CSV table of C-alpha atoms in Angstrom, one decimal:
chain,number,residue,atom,x,y,z
A,1,UNK,CA,0.0,0.1,0.0
A,2,UNK,CA,1.2,3.5,-0.7
A,3,UNK,CA,0.8,4.8,2.7
A,4,UNK,CA,3.2,2.0,3.9
A,5,UNK,CA,5.8,2.9,1.5
A,6,UNK,CA,5.7,6.8,2.5
A,7,UNK,CA,5.7,5.9,6.2
A,8,UNK,CA,9.1,4.7,6.4
A,9,UNK,CA,10.1,8.3,5.2
A,10,UNK,CA,8.8,10.1,8.4
A,11,UNK,CA,11.9,8.9,10.2
A,12,UNK,CA,14.4,10.3,7.6
A,13,UNK,CA,17.1,12.6,8.7
A,14,UNK,CA,16.4,15.2,6.0
A,15,UNK,CA,13.8,17.4,7.6
A,16,UNK,CA,12.2,18.4,4.2
A,17,UNK,CA,12.0,14.9,3.2
A,18,UNK,CA,10.4,14.0,6.4
A,19,UNK,CA,7.7,16.8,6.3
A,20,UNK,CA,6.9,16.1,2.8
A,21,UNK,CA,6.4,12.3,3.5
A,22,UNK,CA,3.9,13.2,6.5
A,23,UNK,CA,2.0,15.5,3.9
A,24,UNK,CA,1.7,12.6,1.8
A,25,UNK,CA,0.8,10.3,4.6
A,26,UNK,CA,-1.8,12.7,5.9
A,27,UNK,CA,-3.5,12.8,2.3
A,28,UNK,CA,-3.1,8.9,2.0
A,29,UNK,CA,-4.3,7.9,5.6
A,30,UNK,CA,-7.9,7.4,6.3
A,31,UNK,CA,-8.7,10.6,8.4
A,32,UNK,CA,-10.0,8.6,11.4
A,33,UNK,CA,-6.4,7.3,11.8
A,34,UNK,CA,-4.5,10.6,12.0
A,35,UNK,CA,-5.0,10.9,15.7
A,36,UNK,CA,-2.1,8.3,16.0
A,37,UNK,CA,0.3,10.7,14.1
A,38,UNK,CA,-0.9,13.6,16.4
A,39,UNK,CA,0.4,11.6,19.4
A,40,UNK,CA,3.5,10.3,17.7
A,41,UNK,CA,6.7,10.4,19.7
A,42,UNK,CA,8.7,12.8,17.6
A,43,UNK,CA,7.6,16.5,18.1
A,44,UNK,CA,8.7,17.3,14.4
A,45,UNK,CA,6.3,14.4,13.2
A,46,UNK,CA,3.4,15.8,15.2
A,47,UNK,CA,4.2,19.5,14.0
A,48,UNK,CA,4.2,18.5,10.3
A,49,UNK,CA,0.8,16.5,10.8
A,50,UNK,CA,-0.8,19.5,12.4
A,51,UNK,CA,0.2,21.8,9.7
A,52,UNK,CA,-1.0,19.3,7.0
A,53,UNK,CA,-4.3,19.1,8.9
A,54,UNK,CA,-4.4,22.9,8.6
A,55,UNK,CA,-3.7,23.1,5.2
A,56,UNK,CA,-6.3,20.5,4.3
A,57,UNK,CA,-8.9,22.3,6.4
A,58,UNK,CA,-9.4,19.1,8.3
A,59,UNK,CA,-11.7,20.8,11.0
A,60,UNK,CA,-13.0,17.5,12.1
A,61,UNK,CA,-9.7,17.5,14.0
A,62,UNK,CA,-10.8,20.7,16.1
A,63,UNK,CA,-11.5,18.5,19.2
A,64,UNK,CA,-8.2,16.4,19.1
A,65,UNK,CA,-6.3,19.4,18.5
A,66,UNK,CA,-7.9,21.2,21.5
A,67,UNK,CA,-7.0,18.1,23.6
A,68,UNK,CA,-3.4,18.1,22.1
A,69,UNK,CA,-2.9,21.9,22.8
A,70,UNK,CA,-2.3,21.7,26.6
A,71,UNK,CA,-0.1,18.8,26.3
A,72,UNK,CA,2.3,20.5,24.1
A,73,UNK,CA,5.0,23.3,24.4
A,74,UNK,CA,4.7,26.7,23.0
A,75,UNK,CA,6.3,26.1,19.6
A,76,UNK,CA,3.6,23.3,19.0
A,77,UNK,CA,0.8,25.5,20.5
A,78,UNK,CA,1.5,28.1,17.9
A,79,UNK,CA,1.3,25.5,15.2
A,80,UNK,CA,-2.2,24.3,16.4
A,81,UNK,CA,-3.4,28.0,16.6
A,82,UNK,CA,-2.3,28.4,13.0
A,83,UNK,CA,-4.0,25.2,12.0
A,84,UNK,CA,-7.2,26.4,13.9
A,85,UNK,CA,-7.0,29.7,12.0
A,86,UNK,CA,-7.7,28.0,8.8
A,87,UNK,CA,-10.8,26.1,10.1
A,88,UNK,CA,-13.3,28.8,10.8
A,89,UNK,CA,-15.1,26.6,13.1
A,90,UNK,CA,-17.5,27.9,15.7
A,91,UNK,CA,-16.8,24.8,17.9
A,92,UNK,CA,-13.4,26.8,18.7
A,93,UNK,CA,-15.0,29.9,20.0
A,94,UNK,CA,-14.9,29.3,23.5
A,95,UNK,CA,-11.5,27.5,23.6
A,96,UNK,CA,-10.0,30.5,21.5
A,97,UNK,CA,-11.7,33.0,23.7
A,98,UNK,CA,-10.2,31.4,27.0
A,99,UNK,CA,-6.7,31.4,25.3
A,100,UNK,CA,-7.0,35.2,24.6
A,101,UNK,CA,-8.3,36.0,28.1
A,102,UNK,CA,-6.2,33.7,30.3
A,103,UNK,CA,-2.9,32.9,28.6
A,104,UNK,CA,0.1,35.0,29.9
A,105,UNK,CA,2.0,34.7,26.6
A,106,UNK,CA,1.2,37.5,24.2
A,107,UNK,CA,2.3,35.8,21.3
A,108,UNK,CA,-0.1,32.9,22.0
A,109,UNK,CA,-2.8,35.3,22.7
A,110,UNK,CA,-2.2,37.0,19.5
A,111,UNK,CA,-2.3,33.9,17.4
A,112,UNK,CA,-5.5,32.7,19.5
A,113,UNK,CA,-7.1,36.0,18.5
A,114,UNK,CA,-6.3,35.8,14.9
A,115,UNK,CA,-7.9,32.4,14.8
A,116,UNK,CA,-10.9,33.6,16.6
A,117,UNK,CA,-11.3,36.4,14.0
A,118,UNK,CA,-11.0,34.0,11.1
A,119,UNK,CA,-14.1,32.3,12.4
A,120,UNK,CA,-16.1,35.1,10.9
A,121,UNK,CA,-18.6,37.3,12.2
A,122,UNK,CA,-19.3,35.3,15.4
A,123,UNK,CA,-15.5,35.2,16.1
A,124,UNK,CA,-15.2,39.1,15.6
A,125,UNK,CA,-18.2,39.6,17.8
A,126,UNK,CA,-16.6,37.4,20.5
A,127,UNK,CA,-13.2,39.4,20.1
A,128,UNK,CA,-15.4,42.6,20.9
A,129,UNK,CA,-16.9,41.2,23.8
A,130,UNK,CA,-13.5,40.2,25.1
A,131,UNK,CA,-12.6,43.9,24.7
A,132,UNK,CA,-15.2,44.8,27.4
A,133,UNK,CA,-12.8,43.4,30.0
A,134,UNK,CA,-10.8,46.6,29.7
A,135,UNK,CA,-7.5,44.7,29.5
A,136,UNK,CA,-4.9,46.6,27.9
A,137,UNK,CA,-3.3,43.6,26.3
A,138,UNK,CA,-6.6,42.3,24.8
A,139,UNK,CA,-7.1,46.1,23.3
A,140,UNK,CA,-3.6,45.9,21.8
A,141,UNK,CA,-4.3,42.3,20.4
A,142,UNK,CA,-7.6,43.4,18.9
A,143,UNK,CA,-6.1,46.3,17.2
A,144,UNK,CA,-3.4,44.3,15.8
A,145,UNK,CA,-5.6,41.5,14.6
A,146,UNK,CA,-8.0,43.9,13.1
A,147,UNK,CA,-5.4,46.3,11.4
A,148,UNK,CA,-3.2,43.6,9.9
A,149,UNK,CA,-4.1,39.9,10.3
A,150,UNK,CA,-1.3,37.8,11.5
């Protein structure tokens, strides 16, 4: 099977070959089996799978990505938020709002706000409601996201 032939390349030394193999594998793998790759021991494999999920707009992975988010370090969290920004799924409203409100890291909050606004009118309205908290950081984030999306 094609997926079996491609899978051996996810352990390749060359990062570009590894990433391309993962992109191919994501396209070849039945979508219900991608969760195994999301929990792969190699962080680079997980990052590449998350990127591919975002690129392919596989928003059925909203929940698995939300669960994975808190288990990962900042670099993977940013990639998860980038993927989520491509989904435009209202399922993410509360999850992203909580990150914008409660996370201490401004870069993370900015990515979450961008993903929130990319949901559409409901995301934009939620962002405007978050402004009512009178948090200077949220005001700065709002102005950045609205002025020039990340």
